[in-house]
PDB file of C-alpha atoms in Angstrom:
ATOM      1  CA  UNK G   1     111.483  83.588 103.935  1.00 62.00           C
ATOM      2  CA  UNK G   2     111.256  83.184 100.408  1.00 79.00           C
ATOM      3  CA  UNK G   3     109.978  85.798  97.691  1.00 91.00           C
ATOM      4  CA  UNK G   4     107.731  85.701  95.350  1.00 95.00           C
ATOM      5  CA  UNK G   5     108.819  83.820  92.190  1.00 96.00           C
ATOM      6  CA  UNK G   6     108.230  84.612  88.789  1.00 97.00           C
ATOM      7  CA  UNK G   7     109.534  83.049  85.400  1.00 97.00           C
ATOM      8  CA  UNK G   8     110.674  83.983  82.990  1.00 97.00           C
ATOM      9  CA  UNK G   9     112.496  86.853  83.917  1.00 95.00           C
ATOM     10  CA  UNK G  10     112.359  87.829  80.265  1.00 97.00           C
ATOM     11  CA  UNK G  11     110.586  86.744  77.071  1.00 97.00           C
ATOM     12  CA  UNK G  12     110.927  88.083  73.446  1.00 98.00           C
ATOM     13  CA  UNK G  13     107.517  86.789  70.883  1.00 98.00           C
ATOM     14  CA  UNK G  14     106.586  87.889  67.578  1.00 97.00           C
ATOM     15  CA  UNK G  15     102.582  89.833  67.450  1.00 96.00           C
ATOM     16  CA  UNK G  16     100.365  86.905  67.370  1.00 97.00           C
ATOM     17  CA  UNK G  17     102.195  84.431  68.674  1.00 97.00           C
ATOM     18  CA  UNK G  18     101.673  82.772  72.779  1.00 97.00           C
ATOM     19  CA  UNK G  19     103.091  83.270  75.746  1.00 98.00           C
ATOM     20  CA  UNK G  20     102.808  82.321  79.811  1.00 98.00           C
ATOM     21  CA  UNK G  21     104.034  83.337  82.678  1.00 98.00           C
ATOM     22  CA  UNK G  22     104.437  81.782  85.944  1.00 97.00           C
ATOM     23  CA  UNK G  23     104.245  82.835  89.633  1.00 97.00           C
ATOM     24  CA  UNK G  24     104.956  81.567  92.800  1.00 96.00           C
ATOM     25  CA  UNK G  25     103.622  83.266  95.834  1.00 95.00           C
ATOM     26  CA  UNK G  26     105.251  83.661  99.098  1.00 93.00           C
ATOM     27  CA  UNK G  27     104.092  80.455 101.115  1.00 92.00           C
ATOM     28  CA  UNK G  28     100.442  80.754 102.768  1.00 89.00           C
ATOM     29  CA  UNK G  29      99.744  84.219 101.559  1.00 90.00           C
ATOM     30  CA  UNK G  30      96.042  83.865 100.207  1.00 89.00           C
ATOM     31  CA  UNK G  31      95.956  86.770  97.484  1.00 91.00           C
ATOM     32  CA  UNK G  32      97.441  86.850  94.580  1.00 93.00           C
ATOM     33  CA  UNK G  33      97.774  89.864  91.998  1.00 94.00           C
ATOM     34  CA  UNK G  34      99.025  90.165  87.983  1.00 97.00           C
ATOM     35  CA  UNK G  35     100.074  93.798  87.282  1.00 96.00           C
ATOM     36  CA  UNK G  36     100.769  95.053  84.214  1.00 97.00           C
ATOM     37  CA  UNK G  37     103.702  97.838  84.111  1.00 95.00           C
ATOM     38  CA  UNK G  38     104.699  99.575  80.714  1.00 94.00           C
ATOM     39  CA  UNK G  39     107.027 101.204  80.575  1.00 90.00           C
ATOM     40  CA  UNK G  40     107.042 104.562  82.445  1.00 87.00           C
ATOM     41  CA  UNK G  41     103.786 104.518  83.843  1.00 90.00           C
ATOM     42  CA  UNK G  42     103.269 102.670  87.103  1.00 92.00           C
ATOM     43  CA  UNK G  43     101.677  99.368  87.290  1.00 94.00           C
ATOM     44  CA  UNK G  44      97.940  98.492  87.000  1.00 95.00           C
ATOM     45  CA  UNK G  45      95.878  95.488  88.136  1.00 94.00           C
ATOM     46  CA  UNK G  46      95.410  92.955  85.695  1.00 97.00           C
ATOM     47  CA  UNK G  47      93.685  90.349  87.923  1.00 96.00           C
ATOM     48  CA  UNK G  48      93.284  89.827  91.491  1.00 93.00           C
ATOM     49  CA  UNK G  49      92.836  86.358  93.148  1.00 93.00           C
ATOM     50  CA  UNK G  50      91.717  85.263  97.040  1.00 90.00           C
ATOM     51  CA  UNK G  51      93.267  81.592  97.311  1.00 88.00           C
ATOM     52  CA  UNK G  52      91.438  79.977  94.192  1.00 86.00           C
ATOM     53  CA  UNK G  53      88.584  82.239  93.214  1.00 91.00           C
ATOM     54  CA  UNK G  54      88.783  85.748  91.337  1.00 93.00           C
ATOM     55  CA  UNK G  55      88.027  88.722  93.056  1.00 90.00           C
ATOM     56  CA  UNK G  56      88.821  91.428  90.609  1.00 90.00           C
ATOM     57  CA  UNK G  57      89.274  90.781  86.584  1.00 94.00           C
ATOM     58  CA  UNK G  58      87.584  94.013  85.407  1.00 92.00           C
ATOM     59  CA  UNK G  59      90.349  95.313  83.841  1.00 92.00           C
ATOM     60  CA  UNK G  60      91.627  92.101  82.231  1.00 96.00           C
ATOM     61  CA  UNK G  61      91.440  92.132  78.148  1.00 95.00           C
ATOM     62  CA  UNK G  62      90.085  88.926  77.846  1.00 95.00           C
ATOM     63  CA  UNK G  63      89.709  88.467  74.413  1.00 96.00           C
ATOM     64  CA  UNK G  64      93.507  87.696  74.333  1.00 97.00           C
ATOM     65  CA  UNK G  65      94.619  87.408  78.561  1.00 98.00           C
ATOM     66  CA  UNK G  66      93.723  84.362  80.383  1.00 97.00           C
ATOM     67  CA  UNK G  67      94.749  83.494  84.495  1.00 97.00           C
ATOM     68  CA  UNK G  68      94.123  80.662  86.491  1.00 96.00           C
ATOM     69  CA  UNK G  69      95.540  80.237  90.269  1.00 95.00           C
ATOM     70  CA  UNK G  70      95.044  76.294  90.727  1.00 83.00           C
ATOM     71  CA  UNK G  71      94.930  74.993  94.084  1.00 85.00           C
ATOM     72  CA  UNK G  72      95.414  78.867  95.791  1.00 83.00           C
ATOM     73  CA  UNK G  73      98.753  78.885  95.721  1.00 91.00           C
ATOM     74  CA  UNK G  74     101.057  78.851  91.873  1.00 95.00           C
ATOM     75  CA  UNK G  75      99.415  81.043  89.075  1.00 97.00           C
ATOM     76  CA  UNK G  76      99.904  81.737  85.369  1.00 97.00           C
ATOM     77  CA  UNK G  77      98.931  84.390  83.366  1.00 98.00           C
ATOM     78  CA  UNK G  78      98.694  83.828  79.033  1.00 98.00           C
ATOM     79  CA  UNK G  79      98.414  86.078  76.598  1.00 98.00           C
ATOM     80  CA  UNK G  80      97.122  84.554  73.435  1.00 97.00           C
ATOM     81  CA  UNK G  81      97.426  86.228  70.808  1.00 96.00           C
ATOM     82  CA  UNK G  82      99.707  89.377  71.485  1.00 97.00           C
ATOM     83  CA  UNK G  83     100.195  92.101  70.231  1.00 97.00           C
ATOM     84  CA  UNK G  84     102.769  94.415  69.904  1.00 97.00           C
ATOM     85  CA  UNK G  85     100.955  97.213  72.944  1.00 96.00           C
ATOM     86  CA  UNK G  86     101.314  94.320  75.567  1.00 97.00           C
ATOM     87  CA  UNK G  87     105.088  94.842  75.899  1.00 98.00           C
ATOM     88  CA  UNK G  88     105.325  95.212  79.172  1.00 97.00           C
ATOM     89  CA  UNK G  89     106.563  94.037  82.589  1.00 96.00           C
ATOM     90  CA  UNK G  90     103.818  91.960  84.180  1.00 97.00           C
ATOM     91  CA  UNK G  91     104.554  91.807  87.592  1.00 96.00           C
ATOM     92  CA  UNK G  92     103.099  89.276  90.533  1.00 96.00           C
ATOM     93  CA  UNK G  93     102.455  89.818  93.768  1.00 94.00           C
ATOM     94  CA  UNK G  94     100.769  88.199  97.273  1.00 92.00           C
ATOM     95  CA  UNK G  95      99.877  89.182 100.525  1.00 89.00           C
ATOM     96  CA  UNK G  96      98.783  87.605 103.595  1.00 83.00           C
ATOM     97  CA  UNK G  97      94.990  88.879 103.495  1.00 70.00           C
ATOM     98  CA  UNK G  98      93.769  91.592 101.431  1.00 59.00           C
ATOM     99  CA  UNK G  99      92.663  94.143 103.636  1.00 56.00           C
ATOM    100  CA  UNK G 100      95.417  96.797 103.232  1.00 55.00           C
ATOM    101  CA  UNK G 101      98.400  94.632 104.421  1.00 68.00           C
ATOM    102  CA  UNK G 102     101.428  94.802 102.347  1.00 78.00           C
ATOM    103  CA  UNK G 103     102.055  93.488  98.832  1.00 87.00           C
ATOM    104  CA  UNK G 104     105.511  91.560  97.974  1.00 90.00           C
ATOM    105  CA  UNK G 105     105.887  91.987  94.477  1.00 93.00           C
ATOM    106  CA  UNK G 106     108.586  89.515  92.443  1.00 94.00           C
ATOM    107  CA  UNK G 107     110.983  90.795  90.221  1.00 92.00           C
ATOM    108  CA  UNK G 108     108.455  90.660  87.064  1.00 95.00           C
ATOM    109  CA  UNK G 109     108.775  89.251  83.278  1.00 96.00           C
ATOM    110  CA  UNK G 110     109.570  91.491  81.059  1.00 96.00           C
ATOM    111  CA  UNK G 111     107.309  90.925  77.687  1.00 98.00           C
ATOM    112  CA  UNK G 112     108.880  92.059  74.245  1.00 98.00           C
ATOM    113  CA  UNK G 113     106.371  91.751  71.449  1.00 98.00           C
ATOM    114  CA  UNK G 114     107.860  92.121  67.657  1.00 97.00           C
TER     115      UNK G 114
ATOM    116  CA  UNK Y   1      87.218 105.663  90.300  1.00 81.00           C
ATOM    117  CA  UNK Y   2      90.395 106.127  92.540  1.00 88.00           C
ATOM    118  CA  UNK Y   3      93.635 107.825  90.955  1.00 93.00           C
ATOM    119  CA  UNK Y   4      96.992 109.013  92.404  1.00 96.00           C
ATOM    120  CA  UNK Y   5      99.254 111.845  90.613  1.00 95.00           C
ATOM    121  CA  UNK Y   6     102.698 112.048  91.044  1.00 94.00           C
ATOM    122  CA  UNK Y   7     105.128 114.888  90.683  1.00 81.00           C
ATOM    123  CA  UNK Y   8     106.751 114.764  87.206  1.00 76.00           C
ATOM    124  CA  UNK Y   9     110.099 113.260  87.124  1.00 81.00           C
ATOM    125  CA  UNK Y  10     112.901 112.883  86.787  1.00 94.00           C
ATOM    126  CA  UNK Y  11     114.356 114.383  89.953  1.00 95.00           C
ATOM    127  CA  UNK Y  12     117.950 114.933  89.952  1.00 97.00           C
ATOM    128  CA  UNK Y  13     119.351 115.668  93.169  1.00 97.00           C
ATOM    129  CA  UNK Y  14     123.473 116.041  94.812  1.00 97.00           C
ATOM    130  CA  UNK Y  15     123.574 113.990  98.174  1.00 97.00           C
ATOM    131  CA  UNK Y  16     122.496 115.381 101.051  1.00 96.00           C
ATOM    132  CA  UNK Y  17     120.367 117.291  99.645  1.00 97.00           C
ATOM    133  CA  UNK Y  18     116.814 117.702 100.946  1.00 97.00           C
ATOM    134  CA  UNK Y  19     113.693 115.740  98.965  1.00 97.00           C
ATOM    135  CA  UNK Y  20     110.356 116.141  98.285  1.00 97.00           C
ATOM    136  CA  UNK Y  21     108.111 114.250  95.676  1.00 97.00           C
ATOM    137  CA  UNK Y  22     104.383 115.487  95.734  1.00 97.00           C
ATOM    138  CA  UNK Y  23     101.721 112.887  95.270  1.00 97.00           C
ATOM    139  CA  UNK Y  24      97.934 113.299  95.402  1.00 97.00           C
ATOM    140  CA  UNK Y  25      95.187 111.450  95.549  1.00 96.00           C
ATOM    141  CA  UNK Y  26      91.582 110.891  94.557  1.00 95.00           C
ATOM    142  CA  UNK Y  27      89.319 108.473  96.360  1.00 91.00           C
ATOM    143  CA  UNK Y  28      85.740 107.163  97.177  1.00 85.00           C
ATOM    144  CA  UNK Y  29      86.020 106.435 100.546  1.00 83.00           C
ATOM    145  CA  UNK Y  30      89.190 106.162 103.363  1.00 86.00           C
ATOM    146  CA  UNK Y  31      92.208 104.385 101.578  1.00 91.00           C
ATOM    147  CA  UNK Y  32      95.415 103.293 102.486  1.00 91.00           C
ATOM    148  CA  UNK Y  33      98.471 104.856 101.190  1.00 94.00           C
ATOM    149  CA  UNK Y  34     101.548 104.135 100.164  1.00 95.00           C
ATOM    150  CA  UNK Y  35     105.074 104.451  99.171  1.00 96.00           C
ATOM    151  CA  UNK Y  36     106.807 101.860  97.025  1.00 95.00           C
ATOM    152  CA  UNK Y  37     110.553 101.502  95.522  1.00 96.00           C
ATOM    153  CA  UNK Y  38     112.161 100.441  93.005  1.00 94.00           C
ATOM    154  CA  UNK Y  39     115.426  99.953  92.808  1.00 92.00           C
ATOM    155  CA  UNK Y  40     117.596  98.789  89.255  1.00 87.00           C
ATOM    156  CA  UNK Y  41     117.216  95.363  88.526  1.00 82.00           C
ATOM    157  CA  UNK Y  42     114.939  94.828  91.221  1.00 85.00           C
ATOM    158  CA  UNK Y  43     110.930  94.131  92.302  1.00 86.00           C
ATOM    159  CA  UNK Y  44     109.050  96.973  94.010  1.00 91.00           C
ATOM    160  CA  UNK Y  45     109.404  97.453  97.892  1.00 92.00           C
ATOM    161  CA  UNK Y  46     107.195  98.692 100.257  1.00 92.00           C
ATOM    162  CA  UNK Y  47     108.880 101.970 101.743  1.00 96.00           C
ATOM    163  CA  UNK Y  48     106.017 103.033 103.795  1.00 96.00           C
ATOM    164  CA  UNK Y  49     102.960 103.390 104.462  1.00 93.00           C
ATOM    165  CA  UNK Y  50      99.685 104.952 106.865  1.00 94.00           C
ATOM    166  CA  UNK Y  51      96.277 104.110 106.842  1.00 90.00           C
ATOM    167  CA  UNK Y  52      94.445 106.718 108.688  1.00 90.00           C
ATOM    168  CA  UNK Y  53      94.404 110.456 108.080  1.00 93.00           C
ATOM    169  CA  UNK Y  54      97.474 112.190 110.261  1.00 95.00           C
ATOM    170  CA  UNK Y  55      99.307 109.075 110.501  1.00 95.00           C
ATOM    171  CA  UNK Y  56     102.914 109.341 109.421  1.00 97.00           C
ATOM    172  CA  UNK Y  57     105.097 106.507 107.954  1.00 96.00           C
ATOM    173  CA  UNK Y  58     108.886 106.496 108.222  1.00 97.00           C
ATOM    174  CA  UNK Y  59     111.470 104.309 106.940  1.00 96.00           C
ATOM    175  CA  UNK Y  60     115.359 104.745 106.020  1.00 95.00           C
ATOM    176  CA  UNK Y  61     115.018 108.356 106.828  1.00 97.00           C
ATOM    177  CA  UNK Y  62     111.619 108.600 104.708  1.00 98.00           C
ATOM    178  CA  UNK Y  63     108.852 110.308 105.910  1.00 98.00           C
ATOM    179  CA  UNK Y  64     104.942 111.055 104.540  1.00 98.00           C
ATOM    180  CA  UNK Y  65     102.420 112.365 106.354  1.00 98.00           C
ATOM    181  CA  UNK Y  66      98.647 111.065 105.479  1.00 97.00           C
ATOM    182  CA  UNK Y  67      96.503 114.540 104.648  1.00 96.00           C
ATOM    183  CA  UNK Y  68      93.349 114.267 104.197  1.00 94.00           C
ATOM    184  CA  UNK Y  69      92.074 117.760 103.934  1.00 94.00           C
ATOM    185  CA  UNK Y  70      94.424 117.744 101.454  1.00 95.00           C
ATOM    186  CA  UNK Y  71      94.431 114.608  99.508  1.00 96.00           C
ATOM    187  CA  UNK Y  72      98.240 114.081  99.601  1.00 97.00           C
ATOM    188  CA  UNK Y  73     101.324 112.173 101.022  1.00 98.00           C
ATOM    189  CA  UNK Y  74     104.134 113.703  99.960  1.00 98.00           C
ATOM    190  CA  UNK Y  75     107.389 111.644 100.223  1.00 98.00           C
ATOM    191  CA  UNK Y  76     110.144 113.688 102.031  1.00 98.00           C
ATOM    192  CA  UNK Y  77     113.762 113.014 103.155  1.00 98.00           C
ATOM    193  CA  UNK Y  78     116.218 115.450 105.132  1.00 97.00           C
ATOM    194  CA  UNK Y  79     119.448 114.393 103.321  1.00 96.00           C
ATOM    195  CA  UNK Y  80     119.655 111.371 100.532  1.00 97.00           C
ATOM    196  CA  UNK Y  81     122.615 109.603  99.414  1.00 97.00           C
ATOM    197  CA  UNK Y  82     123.762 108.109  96.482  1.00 97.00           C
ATOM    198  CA  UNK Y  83     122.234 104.732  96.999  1.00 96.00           C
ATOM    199  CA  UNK Y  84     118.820 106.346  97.073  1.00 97.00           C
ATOM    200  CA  UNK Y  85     118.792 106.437  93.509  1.00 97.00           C
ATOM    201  CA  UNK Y  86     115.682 104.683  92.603  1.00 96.00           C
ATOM    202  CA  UNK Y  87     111.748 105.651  91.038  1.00 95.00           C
ATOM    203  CA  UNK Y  88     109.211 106.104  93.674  1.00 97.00           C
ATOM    204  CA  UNK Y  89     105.599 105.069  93.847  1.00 96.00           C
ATOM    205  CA  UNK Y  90     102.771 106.512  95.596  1.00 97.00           C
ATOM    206  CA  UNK Y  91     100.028 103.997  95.641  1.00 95.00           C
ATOM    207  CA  UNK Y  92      96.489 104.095  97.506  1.00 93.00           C
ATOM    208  CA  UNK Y  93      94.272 100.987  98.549  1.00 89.00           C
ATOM    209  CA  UNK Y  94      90.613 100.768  99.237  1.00 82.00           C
ATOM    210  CA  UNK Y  95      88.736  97.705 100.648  1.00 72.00           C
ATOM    211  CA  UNK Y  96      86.046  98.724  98.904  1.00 68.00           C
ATOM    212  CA  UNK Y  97      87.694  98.232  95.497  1.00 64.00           C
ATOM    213  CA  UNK Y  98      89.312  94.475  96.775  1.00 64.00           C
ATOM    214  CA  UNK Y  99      92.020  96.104  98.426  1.00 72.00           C
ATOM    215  CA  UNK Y 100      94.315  96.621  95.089  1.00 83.00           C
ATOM    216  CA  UNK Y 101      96.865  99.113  94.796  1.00 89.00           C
ATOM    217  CA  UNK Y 102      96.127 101.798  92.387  1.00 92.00           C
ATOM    218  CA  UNK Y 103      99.718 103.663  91.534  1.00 95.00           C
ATOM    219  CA  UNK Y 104     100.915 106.591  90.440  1.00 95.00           C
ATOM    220  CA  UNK Y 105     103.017 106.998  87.650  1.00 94.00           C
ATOM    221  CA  UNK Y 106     106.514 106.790  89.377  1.00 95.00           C
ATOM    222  CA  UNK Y 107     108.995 109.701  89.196  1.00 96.00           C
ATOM    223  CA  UNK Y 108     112.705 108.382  89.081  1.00 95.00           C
ATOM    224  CA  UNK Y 109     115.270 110.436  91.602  1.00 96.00           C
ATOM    225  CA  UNK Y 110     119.208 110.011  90.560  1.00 97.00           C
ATOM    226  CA  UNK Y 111     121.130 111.573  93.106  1.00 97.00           C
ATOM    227  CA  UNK Y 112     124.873 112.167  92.816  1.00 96.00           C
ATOM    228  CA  UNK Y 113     127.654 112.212  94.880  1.00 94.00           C
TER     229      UNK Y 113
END
């Protein structure tokens, strides 16, 4: 069975400028989740999806992060503008259903803002 | 809100030696908790995990034993080895908050041979 996919696997942007990142969940799991991990600390939720539809974006900063999940299955996440405290790994993961199964995480992007 | 606190790290250990990495918790209602891995260069792994108070997950010679009187699930292991080397995180999941995983703050164990 395949993993969860995630490109890049690194990225390197000046402050201000763009950047996306893609996932591709394991096939027919229905949630989707964007972590952020800097480094040291442990990851935190970014966004959570159920197939299509957000179910958790309270701690998104959405003045500059943006996530869409079309058709339940691939997501990106976009960070427009950065800045130089979003250097980060932002990892994706799915699981089957939500309730308390286990999350396959891919192997992340990491995010270097200069 | 929920929280989980981890032992600070790093944890150096020579193998065989025995392991133990506290980690606490703070919660609203009955969570779910776990243990992920990571290992260099690659995505976190589920190690273990329980979901009810008393229950104890095992895996690769892992063990943690859900306490609810006392909030924890320490991570323990009899004898690691070398390719144990990793950083560890304790994680807790509610349904009432969606089901996400709220981590802890990782602590890395190097052990050498």
């Amino acid at each position: 069975e395949a993993g969860v996919a995630q490109s890049p696997r690194y990225k390197i942007i000046e402050k201000r400028q763009s950047v996306a990142f893609w996932c591709n969940p394991i096939s027919g799991h229905a949630t989707l989740y964007w972590y952020q991990q800097i480094l040291g600390q442990g990851p935190k939720l970014l966004i959570q999806f159920q197939n299509n539809g957000v179910v958790d974006d309270s701690q998104l900063p959405k003045d500059r992060f943006s996530a869409e999940r079309l058709k339940g299955v691939d997501s990106t996440l976009k960070i427009q503008p950065a800045k130089l405290e979003d250097s980060a790994v932002y990892l994706c993961a799915s699981s089957l259903v939500p309730a308390n199964t286990e999350a396959f995480f891919g192997q992340g992007t990491r995010l270097t803002v200069v | 809100g929920d929280s989980v606190t981890q032992m600070e790290g790093p944890v150096t250990l020579s193998e065989e030696a025995f392991l133990t990495i506290n980690c606490t918790y703070t919660a609203t209602g009955y969570p779910s908790l776990f243990w992920y891995v990571q290992y260099p260069g690659e995505g976190l792994q589920l190690l273990l995990k329980a979901t009810k108070a008393d229950d104890k997950g095992s895996n690769k010679g892992f063990e943690a034993t859900y306490r609810k009187e006392t909030t924890s699930f320490h991570l323990e292991k009899g004898s690691v080895q070398v390719s144990d080397s990793a950083v560890y995180f304790c994680a807790l999941s509610e349904k009432t908050s969606g089901s996400r995983l709220t981590f802890g703050e990782g602590t890395q164990l190097t052990v050498n041979p």
